[in-house]
Short mmCIF file of C-alpha atoms in Angstrom, two decimals:
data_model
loop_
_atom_site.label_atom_id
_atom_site.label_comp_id
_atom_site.label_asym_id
_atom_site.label_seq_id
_atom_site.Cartn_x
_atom_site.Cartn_y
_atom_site.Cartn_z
CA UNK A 1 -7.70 25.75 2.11
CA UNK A 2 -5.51 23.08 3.79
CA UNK A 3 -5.42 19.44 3.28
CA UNK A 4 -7.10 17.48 6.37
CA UNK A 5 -4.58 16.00 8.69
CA UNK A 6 -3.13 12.26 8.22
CA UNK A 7 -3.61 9.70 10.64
CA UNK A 8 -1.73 6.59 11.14
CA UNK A 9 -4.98 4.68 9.41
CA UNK A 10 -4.16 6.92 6.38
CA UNK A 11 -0.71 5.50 5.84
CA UNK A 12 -0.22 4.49 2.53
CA UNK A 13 -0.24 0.73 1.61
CA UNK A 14 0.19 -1.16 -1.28
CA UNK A 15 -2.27 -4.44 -2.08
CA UNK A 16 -0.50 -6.73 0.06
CA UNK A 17 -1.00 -4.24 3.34
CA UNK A 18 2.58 -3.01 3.35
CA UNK A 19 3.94 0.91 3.43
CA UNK A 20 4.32 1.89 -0.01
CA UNK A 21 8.28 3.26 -0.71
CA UNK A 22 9.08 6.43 -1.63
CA UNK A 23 5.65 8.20 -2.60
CA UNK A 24 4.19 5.50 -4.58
CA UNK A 25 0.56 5.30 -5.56
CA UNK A 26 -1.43 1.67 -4.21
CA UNK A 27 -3.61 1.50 -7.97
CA UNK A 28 -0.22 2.79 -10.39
CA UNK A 29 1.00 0.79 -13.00
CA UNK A 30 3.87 -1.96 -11.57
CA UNK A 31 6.95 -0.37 -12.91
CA UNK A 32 6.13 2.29 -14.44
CA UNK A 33 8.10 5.06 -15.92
CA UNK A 34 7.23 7.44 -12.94
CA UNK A 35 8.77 5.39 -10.04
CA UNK A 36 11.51 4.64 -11.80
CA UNK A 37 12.79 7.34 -14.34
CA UNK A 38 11.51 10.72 -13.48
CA UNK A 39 13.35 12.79 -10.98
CA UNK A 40 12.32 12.68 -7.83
CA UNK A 41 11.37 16.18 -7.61
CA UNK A 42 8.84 15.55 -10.20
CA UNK A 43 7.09 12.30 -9.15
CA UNK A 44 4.93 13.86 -7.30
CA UNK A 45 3.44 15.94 -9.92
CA UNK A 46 3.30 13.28 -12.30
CA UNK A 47 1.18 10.93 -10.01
CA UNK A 48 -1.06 14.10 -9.47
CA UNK A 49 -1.69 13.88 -12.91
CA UNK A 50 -1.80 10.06 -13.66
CA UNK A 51 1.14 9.72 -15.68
CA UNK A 52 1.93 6.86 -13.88
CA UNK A 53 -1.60 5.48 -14.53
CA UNK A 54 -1.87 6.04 -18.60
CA UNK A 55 -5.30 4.15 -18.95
CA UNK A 56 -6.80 7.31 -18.51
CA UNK A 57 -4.83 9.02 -20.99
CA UNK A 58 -5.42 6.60 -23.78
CA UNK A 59 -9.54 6.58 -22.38
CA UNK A 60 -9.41 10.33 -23.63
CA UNK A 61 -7.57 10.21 -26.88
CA UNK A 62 -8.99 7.24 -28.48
CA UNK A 63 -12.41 9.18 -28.91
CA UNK A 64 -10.27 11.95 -30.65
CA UNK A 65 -8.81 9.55 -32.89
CA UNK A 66 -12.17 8.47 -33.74
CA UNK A 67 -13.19 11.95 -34.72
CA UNK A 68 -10.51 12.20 -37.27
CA UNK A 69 -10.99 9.48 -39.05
CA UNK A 70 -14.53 9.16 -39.45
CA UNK A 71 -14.33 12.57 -40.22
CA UNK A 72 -11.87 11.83 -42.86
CA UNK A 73 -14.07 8.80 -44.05
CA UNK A 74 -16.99 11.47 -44.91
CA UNK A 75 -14.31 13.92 -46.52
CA UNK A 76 -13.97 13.04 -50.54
CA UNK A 77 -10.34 13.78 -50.07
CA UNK A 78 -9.85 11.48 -46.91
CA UNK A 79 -6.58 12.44 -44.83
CA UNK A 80 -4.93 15.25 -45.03
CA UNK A 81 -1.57 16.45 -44.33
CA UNK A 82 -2.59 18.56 -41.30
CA UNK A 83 -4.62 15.22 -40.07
CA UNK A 84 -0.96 14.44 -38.56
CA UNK A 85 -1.02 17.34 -36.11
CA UNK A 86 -4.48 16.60 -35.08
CA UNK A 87 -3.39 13.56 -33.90
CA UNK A 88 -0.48 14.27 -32.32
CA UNK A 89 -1.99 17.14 -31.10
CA UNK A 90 -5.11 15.46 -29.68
CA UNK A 91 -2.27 12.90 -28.02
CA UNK A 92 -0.65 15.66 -26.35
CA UNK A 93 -3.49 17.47 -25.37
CA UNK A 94 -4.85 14.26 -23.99
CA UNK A 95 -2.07 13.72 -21.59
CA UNK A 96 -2.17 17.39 -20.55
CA UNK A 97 -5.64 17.74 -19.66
CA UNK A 98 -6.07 14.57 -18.63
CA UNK A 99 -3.63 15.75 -16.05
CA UNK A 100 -4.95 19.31 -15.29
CA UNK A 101 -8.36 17.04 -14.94
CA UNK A 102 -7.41 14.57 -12.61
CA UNK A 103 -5.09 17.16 -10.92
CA UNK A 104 -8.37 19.32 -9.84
CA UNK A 105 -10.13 16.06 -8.98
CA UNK A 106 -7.85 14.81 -6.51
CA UNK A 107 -8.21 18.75 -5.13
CA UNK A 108 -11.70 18.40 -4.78
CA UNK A 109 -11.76 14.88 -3.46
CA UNK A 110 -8.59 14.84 -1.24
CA UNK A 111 -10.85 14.17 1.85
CA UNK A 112 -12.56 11.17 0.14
CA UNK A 113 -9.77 9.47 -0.97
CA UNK A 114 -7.82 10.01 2.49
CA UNK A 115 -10.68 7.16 3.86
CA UNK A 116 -10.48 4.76 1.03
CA UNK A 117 -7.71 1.94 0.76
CA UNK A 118 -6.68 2.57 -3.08
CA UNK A 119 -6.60 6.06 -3.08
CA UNK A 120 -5.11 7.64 0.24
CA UNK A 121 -1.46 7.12 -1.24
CA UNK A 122 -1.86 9.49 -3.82
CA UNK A 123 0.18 13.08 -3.73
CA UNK A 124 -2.40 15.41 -1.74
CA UNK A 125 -3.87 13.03 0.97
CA UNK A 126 -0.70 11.35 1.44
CA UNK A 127 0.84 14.94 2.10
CA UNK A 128 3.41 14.54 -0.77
CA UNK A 129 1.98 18.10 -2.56
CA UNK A 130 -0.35 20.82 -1.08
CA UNK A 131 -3.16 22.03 -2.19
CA UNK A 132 -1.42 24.86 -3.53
CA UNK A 133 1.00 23.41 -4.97
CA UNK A 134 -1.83 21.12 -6.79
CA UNK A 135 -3.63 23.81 -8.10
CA UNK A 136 0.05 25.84 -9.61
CA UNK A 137 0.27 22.37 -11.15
CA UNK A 138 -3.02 22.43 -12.85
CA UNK A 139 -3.22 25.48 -14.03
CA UNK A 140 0.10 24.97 -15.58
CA UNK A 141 -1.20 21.98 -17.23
CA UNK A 142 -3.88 23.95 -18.61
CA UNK A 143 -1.92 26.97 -20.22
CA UNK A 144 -0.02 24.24 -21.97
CA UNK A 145 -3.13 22.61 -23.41
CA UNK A 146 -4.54 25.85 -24.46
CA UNK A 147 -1.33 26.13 -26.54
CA UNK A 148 -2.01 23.04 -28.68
CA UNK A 149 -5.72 23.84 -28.69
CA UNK A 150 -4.87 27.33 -30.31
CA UNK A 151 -3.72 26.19 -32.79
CA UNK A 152 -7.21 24.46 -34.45
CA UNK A 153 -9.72 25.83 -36.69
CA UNK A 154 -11.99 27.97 -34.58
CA UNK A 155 -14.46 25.82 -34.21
CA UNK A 156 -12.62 23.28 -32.75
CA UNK A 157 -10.98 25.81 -30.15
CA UNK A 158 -14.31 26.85 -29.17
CA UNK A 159 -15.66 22.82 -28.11
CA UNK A 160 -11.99 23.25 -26.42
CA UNK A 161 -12.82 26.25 -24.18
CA UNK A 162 -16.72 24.48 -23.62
CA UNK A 163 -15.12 21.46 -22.13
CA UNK A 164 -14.16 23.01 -19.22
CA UNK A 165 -17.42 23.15 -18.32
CA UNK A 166 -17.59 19.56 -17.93
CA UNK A 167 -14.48 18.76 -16.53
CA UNK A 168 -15.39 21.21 -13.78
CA UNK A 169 -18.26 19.68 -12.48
CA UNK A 170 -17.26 15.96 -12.98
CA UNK A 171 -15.34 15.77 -9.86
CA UNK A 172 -18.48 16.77 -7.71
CA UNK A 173 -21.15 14.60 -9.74
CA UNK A 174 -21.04 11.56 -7.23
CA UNK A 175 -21.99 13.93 -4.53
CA UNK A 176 -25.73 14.23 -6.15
CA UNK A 177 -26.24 11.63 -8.91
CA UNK A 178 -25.87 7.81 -8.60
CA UNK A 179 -24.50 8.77 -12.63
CA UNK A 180 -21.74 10.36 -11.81
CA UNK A 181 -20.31 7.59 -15.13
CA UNK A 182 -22.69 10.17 -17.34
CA UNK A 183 -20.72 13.64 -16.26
CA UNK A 184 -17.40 11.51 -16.91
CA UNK A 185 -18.75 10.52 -20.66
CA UNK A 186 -19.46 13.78 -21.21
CA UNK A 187 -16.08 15.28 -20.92
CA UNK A 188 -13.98 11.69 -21.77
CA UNK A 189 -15.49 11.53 -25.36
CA UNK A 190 -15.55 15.49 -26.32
CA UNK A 191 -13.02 14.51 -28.12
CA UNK A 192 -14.46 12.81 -30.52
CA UNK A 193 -16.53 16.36 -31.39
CA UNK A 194 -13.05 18.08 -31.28
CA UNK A 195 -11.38 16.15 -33.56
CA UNK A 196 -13.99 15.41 -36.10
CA UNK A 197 -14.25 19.67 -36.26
CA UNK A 198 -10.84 20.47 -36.34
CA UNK A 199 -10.48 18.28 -39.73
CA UNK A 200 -13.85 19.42 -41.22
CA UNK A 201 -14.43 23.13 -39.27
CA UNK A 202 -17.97 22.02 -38.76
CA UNK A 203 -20.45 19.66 -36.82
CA UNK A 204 -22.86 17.42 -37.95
CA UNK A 205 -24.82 15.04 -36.48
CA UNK A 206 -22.64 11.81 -37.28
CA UNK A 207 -20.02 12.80 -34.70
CA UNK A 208 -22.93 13.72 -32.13
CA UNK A 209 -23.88 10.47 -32.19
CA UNK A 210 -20.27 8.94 -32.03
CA UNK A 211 -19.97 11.39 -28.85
CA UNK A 212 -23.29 9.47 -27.62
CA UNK A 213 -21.52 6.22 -28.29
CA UNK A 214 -18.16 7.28 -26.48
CA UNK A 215 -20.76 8.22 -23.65
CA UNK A 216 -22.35 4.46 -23.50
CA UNK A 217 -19.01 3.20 -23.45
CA UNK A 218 -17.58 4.67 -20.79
CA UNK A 219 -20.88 3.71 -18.49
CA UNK A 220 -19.46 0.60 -19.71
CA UNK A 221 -16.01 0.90 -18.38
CA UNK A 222 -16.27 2.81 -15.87
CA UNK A 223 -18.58 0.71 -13.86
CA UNK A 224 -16.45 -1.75 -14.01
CA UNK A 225 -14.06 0.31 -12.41
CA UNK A 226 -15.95 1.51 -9.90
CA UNK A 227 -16.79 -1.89 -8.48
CA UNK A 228 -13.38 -1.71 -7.10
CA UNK A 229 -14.30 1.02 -4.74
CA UNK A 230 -17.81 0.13 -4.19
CA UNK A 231 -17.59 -0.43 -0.53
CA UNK A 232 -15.04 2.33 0.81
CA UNK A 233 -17.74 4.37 -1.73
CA UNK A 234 -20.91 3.28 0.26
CA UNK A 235 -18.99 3.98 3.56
CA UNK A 236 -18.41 7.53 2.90
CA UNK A 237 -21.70 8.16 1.01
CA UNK A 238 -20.35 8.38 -2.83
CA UNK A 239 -23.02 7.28 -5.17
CA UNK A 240 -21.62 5.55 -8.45
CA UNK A 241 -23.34 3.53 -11.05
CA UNK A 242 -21.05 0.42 -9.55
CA UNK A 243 -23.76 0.89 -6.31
CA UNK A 244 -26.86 1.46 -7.69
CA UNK A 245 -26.66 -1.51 -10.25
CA UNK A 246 -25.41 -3.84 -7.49
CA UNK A 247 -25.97 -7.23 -8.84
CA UNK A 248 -27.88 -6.32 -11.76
CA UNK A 249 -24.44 -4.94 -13.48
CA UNK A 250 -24.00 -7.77 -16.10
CA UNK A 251 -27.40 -6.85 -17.26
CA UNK A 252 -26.65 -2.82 -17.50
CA UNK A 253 -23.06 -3.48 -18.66
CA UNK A 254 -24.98 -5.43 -21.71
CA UNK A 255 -27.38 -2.73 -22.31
CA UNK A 256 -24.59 -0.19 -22.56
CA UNK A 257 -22.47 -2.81 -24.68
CA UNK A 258 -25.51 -3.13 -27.50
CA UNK A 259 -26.27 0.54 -27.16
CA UNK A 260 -22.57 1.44 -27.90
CA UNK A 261 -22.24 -0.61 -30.84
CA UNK A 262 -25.77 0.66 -32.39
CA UNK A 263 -24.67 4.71 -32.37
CA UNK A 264 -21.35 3.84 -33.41
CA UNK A 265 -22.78 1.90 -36.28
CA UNK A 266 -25.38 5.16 -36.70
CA UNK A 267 -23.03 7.58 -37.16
CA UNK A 268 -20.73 5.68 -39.45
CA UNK A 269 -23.50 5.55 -41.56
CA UNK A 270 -24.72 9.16 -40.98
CA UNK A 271 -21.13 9.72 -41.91
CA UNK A 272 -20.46 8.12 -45.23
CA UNK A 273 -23.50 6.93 -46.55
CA UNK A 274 -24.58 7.28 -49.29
CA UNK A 275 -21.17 8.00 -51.21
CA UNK A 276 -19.10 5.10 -49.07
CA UNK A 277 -17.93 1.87 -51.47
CA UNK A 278 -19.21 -1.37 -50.35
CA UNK A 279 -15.27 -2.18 -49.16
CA UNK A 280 -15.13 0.77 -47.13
CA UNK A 281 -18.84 0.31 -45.64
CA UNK A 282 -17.78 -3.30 -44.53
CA UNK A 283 -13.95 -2.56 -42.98
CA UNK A 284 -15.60 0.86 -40.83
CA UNK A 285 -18.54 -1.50 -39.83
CA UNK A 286 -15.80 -4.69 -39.34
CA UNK A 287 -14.63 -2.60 -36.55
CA UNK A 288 -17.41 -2.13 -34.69
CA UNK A 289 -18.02 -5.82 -34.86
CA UNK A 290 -14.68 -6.03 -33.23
CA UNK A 291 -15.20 -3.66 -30.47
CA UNK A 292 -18.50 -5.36 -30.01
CA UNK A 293 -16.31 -8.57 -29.23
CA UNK A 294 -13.84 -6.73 -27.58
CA UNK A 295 -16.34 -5.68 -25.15
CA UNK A 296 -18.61 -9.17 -24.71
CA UNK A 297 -14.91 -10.89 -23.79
CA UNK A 298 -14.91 -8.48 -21.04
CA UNK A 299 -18.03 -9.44 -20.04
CA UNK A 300 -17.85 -13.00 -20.11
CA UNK A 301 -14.38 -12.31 -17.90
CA UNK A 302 -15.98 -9.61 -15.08
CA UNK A 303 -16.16 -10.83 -11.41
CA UNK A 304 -17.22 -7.62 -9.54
CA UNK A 305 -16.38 -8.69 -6.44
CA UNK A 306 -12.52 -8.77 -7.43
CA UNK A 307 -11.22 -5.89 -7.78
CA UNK A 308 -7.99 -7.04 -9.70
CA UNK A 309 -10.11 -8.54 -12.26
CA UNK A 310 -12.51 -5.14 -12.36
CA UNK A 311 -8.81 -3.13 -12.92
CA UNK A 312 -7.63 -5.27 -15.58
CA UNK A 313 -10.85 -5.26 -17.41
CA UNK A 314 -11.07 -1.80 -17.11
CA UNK A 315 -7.35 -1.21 -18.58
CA UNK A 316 -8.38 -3.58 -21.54
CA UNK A 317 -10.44 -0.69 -22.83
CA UNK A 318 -7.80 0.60 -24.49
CA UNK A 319 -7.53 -2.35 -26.50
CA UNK A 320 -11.36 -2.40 -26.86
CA UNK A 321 -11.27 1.61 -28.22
CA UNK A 322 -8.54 1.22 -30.70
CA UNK A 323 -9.99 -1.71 -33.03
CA UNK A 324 -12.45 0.95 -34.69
CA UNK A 325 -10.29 3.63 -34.59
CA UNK A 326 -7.97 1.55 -36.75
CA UNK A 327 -10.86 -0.02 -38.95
CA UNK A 328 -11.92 3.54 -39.43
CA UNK A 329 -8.47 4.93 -40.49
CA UNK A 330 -8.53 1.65 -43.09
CA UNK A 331 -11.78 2.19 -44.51
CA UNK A 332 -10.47 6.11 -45.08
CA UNK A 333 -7.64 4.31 -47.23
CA UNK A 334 -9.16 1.82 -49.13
#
């Protein structure tokens, strides 16, 4: 297949209307690492798969790091020793197949984002890599993740290989659902079943229902983010949650906010109830309370009808996801 021709209107700009230099992406990170370190030869690839962008990144790991520790909080023994490689593992993993993943999604959607203002700089509608060249890039991505993922219990390799699923059908889910935030909640927070198996080789319900909680909060996220988009996205006929809540987000956002914090608080006590001490019941519940603040800040802050605002927000989610992964890691300790 080849990419669909560029047109003068496709040029490239940044947010003040001007030609972006040397391959840059409109929505990346000012200064990054990409633009500024990496050799040329590479940027390209590395914009393909976000690295200059590492919201997305962190979005994917913190549900791992979730995993491990309430896992670890059920476990008698708490951490151990091999807990280290899970996380770095997870970390890596994160970054590669968050890459591979946003690598086949600017494949699939290179036409879409050619007609809308933040995304027609990136690598394949902008004409900096071919499809081709796109797909090499992913699949190279993907051998590398496998390598990590190999090297977990077997249970935890299989969820690996079942994720793909997910991530495969993500890209087209705004093509027939007005949920496409659901498909992406899916995949974003497998993680958290991932990790939770590779410490304990099994599943149990408490890190379903943290998955269901990652799943809530990325409705909650991601609609934020896709208010940026909203009217490039009703132009060309992509549904999002963004759309179809209109002015009624604040209300949904809250709903999603409430429903996050209740399955989070459900599986941490699915998890170490009844054996817990009262100490560790109140720091893995404190940080739930502070996510739950976390998130109502954000709220109190949104303006969908500014974008900026909607991509700062959205970025502060990484903040927001890594208060109960540390109260959880606490509560393992104390």
């Amino acid at each position: 297949m080849t990419q669909p021709p560029r047109t003068p209107e496709a040029a490239p700009l940044d947010d003040t209307g001007q030609d972006l230099p040397d391959g840059r992406v409109a929505d990346a990170v000012k200064g990054n690492w990409v633009d500024h370190l990496a050799p040329a030869f590479a940027r390209p690839y590395l914009r393909l798969s976000r690295a200059d962008r590492p919201i997305g990144t962190w979005l994917l790991f913190i549900p791992c790091l979730w995993g491990v520790a309430l896992a670890a909080a059920a476990d008698p023994a708490g951490f151990a020793a091999w807990d280290a490689w899970i996380v770095l593992g997870c970390g890596l993993g994160a970054f590669l197949m968050r890459g591979a993943g946003c690598t086949w999604n600017d494949i699939t959607d290179r036409r879409f984002d050619a007609q809308v203002a933040r995304t027609r700089s990136r690598p394949i509608p902008s004409g900096q890599v071919s499809v081709r060249q796109a797909l090499a890039w992913m699949v190279i991505q993907s051998l590398l993740g496998a390598v990590i993922l190999f090297t977990f219990n077997a249970t935890a390799i299989a969820l690996g290989v079942a994720s793909l699923a997910l991530v495969a059908v993500y890209p087209f889910a705004k093509r027939f659902t007005w949920w496409p935030q659901v498909f992406l909640g899916l995949a974003f927070n497998w993680g958290a079943l991932l990790a939770w198996a590779a410490h304990s080789g099994t599943l149990t319900l408490a890190p379903v229902v943290l998955w269901v909680a990652g799943i809530t909060w990325t409705l909650f996220y991601d609609t934020i983010y896709a208010h940026q988009d909203k009217e490039d996205d009703a132009l060309i006929g992509v549904k999002s949650t963004a759309r179809l809540f209109g002015e009624n987000t604040h209300a949904w956002l809250r709903g999603f906010m409430v429903a996050t914090l209740l399955l989070m608080t459900l599986a941490i006590l699915l998890a170490i109830l009844p054996a817990a001490s009262a100490l560790q019941l109140v720091v893995a519940l404190g940080g739930v309370w502070g996510f739950g603040w976390h998130m109502a800040w954000q709220l109190a802050r949104l303006d969908t009808e500014d974008p900026d605002r909607c991509l700062t927000l959205f970025r502060a989610n990484r903040d927001a996801g890594l208060i109960p992964a540390l109260f959880l890691a606490v509560a393992v300790l104390v």
